[in-house]
PDB file of C-alpha atoms in Angstrom:
ATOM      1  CA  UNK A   1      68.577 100.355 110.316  1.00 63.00           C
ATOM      2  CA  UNK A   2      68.923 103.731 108.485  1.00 73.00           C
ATOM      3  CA  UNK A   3      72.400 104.014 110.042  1.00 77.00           C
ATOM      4  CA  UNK A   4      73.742 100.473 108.725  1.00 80.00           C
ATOM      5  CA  UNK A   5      72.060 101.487 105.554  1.00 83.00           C
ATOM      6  CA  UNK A   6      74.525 104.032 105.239  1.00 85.00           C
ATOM      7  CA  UNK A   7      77.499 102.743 106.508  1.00 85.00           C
ATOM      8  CA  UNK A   8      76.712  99.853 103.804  1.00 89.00           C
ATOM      9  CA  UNK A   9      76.724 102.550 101.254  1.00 90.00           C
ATOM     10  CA  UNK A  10      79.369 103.948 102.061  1.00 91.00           C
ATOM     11  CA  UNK A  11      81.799 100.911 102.491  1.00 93.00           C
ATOM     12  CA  UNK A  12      80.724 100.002  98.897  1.00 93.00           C
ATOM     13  CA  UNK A  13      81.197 103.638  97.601  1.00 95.00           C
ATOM     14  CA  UNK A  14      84.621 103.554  99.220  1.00 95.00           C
ATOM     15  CA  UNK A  15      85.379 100.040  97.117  1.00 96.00           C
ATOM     16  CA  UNK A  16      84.129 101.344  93.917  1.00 95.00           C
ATOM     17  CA  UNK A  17      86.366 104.295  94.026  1.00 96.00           C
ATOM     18  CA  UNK A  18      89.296 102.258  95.671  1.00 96.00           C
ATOM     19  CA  UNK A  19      88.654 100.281  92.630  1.00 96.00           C
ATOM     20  CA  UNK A  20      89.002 103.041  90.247  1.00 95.00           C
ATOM     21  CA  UNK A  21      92.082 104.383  91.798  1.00 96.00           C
ATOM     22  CA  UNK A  22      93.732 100.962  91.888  1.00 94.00           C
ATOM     23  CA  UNK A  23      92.972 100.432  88.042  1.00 93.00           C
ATOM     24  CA  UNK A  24      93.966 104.155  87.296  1.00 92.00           C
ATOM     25  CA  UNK A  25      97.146 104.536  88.915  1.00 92.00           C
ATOM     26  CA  UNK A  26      98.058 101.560  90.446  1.00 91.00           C
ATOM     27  CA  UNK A  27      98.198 100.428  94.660  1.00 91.00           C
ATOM     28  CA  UNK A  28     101.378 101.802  95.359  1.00 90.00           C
ATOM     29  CA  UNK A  29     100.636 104.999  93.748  1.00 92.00           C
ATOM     30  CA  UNK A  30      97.228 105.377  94.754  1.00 93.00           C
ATOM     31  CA  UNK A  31      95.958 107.725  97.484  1.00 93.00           C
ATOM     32  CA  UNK A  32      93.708 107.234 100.113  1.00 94.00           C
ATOM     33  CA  UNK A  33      92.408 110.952 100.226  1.00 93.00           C
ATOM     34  CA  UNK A  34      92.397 110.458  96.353  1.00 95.00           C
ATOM     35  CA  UNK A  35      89.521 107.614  97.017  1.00 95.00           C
ATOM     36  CA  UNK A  36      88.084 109.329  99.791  1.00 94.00           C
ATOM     37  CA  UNK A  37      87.200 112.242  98.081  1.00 94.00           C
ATOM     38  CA  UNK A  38      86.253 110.394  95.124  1.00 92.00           C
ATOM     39  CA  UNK A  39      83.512 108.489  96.751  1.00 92.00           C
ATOM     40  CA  UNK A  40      82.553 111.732  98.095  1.00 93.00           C
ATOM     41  CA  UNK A  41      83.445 110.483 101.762  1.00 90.00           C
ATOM     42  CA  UNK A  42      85.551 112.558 104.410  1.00 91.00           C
ATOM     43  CA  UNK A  43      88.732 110.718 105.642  1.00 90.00           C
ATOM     44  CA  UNK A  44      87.587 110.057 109.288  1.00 91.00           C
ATOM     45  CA  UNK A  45      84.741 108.062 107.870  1.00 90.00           C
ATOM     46  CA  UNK A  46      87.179 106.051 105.532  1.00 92.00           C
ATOM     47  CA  UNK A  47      89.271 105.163 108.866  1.00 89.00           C
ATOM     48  CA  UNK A  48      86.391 104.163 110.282  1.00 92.00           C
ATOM     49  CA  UNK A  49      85.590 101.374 107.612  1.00 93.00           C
ATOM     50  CA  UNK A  50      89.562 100.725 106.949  1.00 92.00           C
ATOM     51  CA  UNK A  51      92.799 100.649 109.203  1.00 91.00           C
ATOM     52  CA  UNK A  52      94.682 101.379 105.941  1.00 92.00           C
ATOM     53  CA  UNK A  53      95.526 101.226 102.425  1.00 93.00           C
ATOM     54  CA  UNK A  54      96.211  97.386 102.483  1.00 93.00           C
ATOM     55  CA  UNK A  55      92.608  96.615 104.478  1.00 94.00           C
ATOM     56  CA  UNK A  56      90.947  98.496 101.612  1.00 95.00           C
ATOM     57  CA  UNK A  57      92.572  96.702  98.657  1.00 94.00           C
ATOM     58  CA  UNK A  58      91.828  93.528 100.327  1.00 93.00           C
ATOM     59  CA  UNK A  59      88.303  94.509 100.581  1.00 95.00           C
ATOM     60  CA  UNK A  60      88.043  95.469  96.605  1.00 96.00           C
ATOM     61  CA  UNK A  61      89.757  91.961  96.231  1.00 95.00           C
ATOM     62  CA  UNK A  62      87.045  90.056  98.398  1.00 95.00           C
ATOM     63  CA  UNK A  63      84.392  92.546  96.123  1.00 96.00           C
ATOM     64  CA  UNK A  64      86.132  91.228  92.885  1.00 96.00           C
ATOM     65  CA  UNK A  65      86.233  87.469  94.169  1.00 96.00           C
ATOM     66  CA  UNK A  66      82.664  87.892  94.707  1.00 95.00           C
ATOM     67  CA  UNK A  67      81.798  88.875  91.093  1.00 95.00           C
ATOM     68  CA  UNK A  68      84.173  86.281  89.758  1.00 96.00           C
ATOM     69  CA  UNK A  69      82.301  83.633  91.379  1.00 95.00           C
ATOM     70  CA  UNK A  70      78.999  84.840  90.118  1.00 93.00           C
ATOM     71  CA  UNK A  71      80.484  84.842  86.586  1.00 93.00           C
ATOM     72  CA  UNK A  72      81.895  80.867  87.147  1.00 92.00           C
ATOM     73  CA  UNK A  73      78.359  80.100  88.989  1.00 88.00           C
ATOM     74  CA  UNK A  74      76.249  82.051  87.322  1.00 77.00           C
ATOM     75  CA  UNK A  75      76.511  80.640  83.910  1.00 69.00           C
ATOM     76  CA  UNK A  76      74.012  77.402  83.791  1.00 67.00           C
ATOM     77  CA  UNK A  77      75.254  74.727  82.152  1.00 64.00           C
ATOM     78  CA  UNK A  78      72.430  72.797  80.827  1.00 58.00           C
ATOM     79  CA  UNK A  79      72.329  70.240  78.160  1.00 60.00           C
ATOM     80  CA  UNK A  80      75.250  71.511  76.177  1.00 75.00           C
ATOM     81  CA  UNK A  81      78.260  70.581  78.085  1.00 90.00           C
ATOM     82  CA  UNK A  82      81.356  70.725  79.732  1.00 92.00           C
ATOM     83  CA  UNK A  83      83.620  72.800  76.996  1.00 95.00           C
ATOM     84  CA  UNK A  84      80.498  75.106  75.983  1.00 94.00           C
ATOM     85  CA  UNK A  85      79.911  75.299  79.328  1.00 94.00           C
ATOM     86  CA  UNK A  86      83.530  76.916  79.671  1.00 95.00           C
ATOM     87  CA  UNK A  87      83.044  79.243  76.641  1.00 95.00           C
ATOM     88  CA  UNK A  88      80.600  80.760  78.101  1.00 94.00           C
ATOM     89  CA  UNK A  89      82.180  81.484  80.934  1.00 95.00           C
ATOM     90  CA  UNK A  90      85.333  82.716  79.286  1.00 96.00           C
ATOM     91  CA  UNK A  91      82.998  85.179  77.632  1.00 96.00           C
ATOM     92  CA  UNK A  92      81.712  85.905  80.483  1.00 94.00           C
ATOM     93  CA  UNK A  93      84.746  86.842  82.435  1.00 96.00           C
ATOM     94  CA  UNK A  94      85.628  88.874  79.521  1.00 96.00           C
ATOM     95  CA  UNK A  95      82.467  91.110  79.411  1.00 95.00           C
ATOM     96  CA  UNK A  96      83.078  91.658  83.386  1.00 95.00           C
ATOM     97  CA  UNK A  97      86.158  92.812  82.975  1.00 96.00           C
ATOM     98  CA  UNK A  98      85.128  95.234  80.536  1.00 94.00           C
ATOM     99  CA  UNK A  99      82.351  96.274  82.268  1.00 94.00           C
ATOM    100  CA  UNK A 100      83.102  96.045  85.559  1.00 95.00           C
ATOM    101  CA  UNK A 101      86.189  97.884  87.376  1.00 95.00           C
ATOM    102  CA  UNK A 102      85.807  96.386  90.960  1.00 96.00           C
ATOM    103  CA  UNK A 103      86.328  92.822  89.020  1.00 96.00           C
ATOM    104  CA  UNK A 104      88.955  93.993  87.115  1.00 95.00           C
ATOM    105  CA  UNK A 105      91.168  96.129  89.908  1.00 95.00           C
ATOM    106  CA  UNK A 106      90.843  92.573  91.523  1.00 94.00           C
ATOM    107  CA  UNK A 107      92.531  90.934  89.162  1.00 94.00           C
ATOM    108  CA  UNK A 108      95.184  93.617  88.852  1.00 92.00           C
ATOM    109  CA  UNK A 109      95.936  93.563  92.379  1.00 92.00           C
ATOM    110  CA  UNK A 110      96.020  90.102  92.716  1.00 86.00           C
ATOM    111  CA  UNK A 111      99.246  90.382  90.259  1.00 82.00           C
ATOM    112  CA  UNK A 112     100.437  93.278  91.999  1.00 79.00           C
ATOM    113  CA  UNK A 113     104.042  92.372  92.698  1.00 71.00           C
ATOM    114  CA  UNK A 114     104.310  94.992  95.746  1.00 73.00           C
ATOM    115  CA  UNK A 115     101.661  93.551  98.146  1.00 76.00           C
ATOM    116  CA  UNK A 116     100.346  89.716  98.494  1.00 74.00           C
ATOM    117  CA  UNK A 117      97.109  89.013  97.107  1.00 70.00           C
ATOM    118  CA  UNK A 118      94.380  88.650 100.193  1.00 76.00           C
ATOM    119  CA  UNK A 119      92.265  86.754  97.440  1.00 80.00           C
ATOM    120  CA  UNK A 120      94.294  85.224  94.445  1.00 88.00           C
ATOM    121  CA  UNK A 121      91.466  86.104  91.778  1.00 93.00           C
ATOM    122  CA  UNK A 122      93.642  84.546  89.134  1.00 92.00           C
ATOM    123  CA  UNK A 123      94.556  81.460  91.674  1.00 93.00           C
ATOM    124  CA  UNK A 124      90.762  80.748  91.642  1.00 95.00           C
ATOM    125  CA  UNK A 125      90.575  81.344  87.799  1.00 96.00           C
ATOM    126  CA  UNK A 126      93.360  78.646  87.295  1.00 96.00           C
ATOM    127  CA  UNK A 127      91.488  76.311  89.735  1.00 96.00           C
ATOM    128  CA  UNK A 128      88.303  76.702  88.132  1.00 96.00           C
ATOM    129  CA  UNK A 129      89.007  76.495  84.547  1.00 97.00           C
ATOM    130  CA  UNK A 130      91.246  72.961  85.901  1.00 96.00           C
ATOM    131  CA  UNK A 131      87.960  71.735  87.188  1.00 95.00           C
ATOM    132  CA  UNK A 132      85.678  72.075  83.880  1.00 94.00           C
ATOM    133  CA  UNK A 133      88.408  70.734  81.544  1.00 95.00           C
ATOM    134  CA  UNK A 134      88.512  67.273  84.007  1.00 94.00           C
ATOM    135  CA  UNK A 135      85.102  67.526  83.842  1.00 93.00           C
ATOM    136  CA  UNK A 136      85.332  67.516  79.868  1.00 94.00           C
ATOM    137  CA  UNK A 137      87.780  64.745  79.968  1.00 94.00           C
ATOM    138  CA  UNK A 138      85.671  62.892  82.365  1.00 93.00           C
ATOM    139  CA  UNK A 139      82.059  63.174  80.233  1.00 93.00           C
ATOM    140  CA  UNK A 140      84.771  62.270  76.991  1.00 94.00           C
ATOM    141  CA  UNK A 141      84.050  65.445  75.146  1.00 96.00           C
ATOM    142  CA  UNK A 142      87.815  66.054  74.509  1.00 96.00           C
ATOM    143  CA  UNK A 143      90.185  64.788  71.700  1.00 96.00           C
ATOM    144  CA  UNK A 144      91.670  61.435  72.869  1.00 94.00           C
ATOM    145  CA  UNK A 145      95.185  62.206  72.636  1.00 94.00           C
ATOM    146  CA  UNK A 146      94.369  65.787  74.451  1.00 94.00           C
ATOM    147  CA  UNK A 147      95.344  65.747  78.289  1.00 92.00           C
ATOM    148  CA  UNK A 148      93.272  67.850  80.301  1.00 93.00           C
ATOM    149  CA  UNK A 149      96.111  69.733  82.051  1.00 93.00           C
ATOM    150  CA  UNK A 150      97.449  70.897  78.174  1.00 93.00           C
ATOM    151  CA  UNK A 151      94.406  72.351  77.278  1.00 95.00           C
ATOM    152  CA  UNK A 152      94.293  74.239  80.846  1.00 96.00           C
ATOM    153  CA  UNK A 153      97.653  75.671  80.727  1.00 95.00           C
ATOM    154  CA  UNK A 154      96.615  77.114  76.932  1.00 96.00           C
ATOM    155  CA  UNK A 155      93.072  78.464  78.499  1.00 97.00           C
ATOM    156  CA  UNK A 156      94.205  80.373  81.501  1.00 97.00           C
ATOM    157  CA  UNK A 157      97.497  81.627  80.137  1.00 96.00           C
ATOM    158  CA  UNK A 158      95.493  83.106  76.822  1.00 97.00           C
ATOM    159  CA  UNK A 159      92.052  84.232  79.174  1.00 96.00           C
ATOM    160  CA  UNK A 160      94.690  86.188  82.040  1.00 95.00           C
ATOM    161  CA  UNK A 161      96.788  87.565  79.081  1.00 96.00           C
ATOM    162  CA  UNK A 162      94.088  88.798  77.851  1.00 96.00           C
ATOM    163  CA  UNK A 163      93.250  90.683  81.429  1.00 95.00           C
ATOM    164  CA  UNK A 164      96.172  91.995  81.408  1.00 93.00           C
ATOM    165  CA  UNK A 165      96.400  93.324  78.169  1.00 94.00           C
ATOM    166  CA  UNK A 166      92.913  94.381  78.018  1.00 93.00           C
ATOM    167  CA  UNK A 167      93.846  96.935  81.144  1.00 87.00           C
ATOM    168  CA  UNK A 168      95.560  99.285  78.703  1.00 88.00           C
ATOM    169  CA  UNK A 169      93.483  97.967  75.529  1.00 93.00           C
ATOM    170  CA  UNK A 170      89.766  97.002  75.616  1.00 91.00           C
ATOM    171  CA  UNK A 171      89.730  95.275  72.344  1.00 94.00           C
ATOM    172  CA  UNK A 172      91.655  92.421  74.041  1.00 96.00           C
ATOM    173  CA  UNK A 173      88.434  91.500  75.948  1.00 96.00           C
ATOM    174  CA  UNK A 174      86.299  92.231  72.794  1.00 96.00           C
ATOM    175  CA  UNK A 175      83.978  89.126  72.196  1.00 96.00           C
ATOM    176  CA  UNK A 176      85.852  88.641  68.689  1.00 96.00           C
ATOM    177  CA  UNK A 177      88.920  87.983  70.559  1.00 97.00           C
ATOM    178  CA  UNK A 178      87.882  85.394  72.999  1.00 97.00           C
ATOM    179  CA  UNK A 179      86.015  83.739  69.647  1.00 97.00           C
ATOM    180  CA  UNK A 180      88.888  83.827  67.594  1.00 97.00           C
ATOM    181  CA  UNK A 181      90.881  81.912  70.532  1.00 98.00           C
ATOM    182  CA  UNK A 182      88.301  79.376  70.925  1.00 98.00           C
ATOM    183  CA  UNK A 183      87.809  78.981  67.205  1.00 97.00           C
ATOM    184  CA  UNK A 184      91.299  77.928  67.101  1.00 97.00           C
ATOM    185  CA  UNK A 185      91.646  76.064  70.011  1.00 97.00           C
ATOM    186  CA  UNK A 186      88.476  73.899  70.189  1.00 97.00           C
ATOM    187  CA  UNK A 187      89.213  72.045  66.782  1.00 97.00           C
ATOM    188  CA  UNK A 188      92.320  70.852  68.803  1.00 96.00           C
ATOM    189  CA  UNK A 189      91.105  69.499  71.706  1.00 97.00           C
ATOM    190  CA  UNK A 190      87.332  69.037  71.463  1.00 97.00           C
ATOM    191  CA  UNK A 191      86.370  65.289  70.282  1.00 96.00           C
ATOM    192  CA  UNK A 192      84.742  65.622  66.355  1.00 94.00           C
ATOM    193  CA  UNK A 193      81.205  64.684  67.485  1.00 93.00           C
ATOM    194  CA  UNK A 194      81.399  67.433  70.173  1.00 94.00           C
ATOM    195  CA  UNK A 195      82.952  69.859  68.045  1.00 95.00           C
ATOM    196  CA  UNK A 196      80.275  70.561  65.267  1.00 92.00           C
ATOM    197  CA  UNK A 197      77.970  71.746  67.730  1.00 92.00           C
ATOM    198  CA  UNK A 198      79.848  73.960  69.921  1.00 95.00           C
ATOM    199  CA  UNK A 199      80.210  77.667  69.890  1.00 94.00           C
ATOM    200  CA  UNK A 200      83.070  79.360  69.861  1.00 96.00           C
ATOM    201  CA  UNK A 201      80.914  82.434  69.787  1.00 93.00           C
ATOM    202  CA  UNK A 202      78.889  81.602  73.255  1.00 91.00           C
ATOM    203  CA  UNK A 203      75.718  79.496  73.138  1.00 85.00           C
ATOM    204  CA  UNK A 204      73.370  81.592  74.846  1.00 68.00           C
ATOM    205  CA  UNK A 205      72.273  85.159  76.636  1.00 62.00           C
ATOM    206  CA  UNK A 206      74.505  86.229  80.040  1.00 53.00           C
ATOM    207  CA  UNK A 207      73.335  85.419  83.279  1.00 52.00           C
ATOM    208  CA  UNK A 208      71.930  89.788  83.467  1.00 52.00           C
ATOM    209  CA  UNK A 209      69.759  89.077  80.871  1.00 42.00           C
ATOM    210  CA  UNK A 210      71.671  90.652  78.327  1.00 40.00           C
ATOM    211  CA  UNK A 211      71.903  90.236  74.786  1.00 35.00           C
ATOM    212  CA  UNK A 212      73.288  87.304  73.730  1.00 36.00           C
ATOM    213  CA  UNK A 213      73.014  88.153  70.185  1.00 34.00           C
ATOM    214  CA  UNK A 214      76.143  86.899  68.405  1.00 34.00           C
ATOM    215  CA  UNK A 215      76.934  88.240  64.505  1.00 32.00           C
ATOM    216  CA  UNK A 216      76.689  86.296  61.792  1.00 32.00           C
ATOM    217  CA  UNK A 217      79.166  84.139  60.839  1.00 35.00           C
ATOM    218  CA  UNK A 218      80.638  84.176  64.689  1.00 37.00           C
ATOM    219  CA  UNK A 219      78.205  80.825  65.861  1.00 37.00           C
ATOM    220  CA  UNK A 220      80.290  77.514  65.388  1.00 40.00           C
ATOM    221  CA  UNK A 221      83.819  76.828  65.389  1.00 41.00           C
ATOM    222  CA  UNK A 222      83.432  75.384  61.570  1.00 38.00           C
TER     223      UNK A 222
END
């Protein structure tokens, strides 16, 4: 047990640098003695856990997929609904990102034009965010003349330009910014009865149990 406990450790230390690397100086740069030594693991042992380069930035992409997926599920959605529902996800996402650099090397890699993705983090992204604005449609909380697939293309292509831009700038994945892109977008698709109580802001604490203090002025799109 003591052994697996280690070799556990030390696949996840070898992600978390991998991670690092990735982010830092890119796949086709990065080295695997670089991430070896990083993680404070001899090269034999790296082999050991993976056949190569590729094998290990699959593995940080199945890591990432894994945290995106507890950001999309971990969010309850409660009484509020369907669109507030997807704020706070979109904050959430945002705050992972920022915080996290196994999520966000995922996301890079998955655009990584040298090497196919293993898991298409932003593929997912795209499929979930798809899902909650049908299910919006479908519960009649958007604008009548709004089709669901419009207000989709506007979400992912601002939330993944955001990722990217947010790699070289972290005020890109500030909470402001995701407000100020809801606060402009909801008034144009959300129905009016729906809109005067939604937050543009978030409507609640993160699934950590984090603050979910917002500051004043920042807690409805009105």
């Amino acid at each position: 047990m003591a052994r697996q406990a280690r070799a556990v450790r030390t696949r996840e230390a070898l992600i978390g640098s991998a991670a690092e690397i990735f982010h830092r100086e890119g796949f086709t740069v990065a080295s695997l003695t670089t991430i070896s030594t990083q993680a404070g693991v001899s090269s034999g042992a790296l082999h050991f856990h993976f056949a190569s380069k590729d094998a290990l930035a699959a593995a940080v992409e199945e890591a990432a997929l894994a945290r995106l997926r507890a950001v999309t599920e971990g969010w309850p959605k409660g009484a509020a609904g369907c669109l507030q529902h997807l704020v706070d996800v979109t904050h959430g996402l945002a705050r992972g990102l920022r915080e996290d650099v196994v999520l966000r090397a995922g996301f890079e890699l998955s655009g990584d034009a040298a090497r196919p993705p293993q898991a298409d983090l932003r593929e997912y992204w795209r499929c979930w965010v798809e899902e909650a604005m049908t299910l919006a449609g479908v519960a009649g909380e958007l604008r009548p003349e709004v089709a669901p697939e419009d207000a989709v293309s506007a979400v992912v292509a601002a939330t993944v330009g955001f990722e990217v831009l947010g790699a070289r700038d972290a005020a890109w994945l500030a909470p402001r910014t995701v407000s100020r892109f809801w606060e402009l977008l909801l008034p144009r698709v959300a129905a009016a009865e729906v809109l005067e109580v939604l937050a543009a802001a978030g409507s609640g604490p993160p699934p950590d149990g984090g603050s979910g203090a917002r500051p004043e002025g920042e807690n409805r799109t009105d």
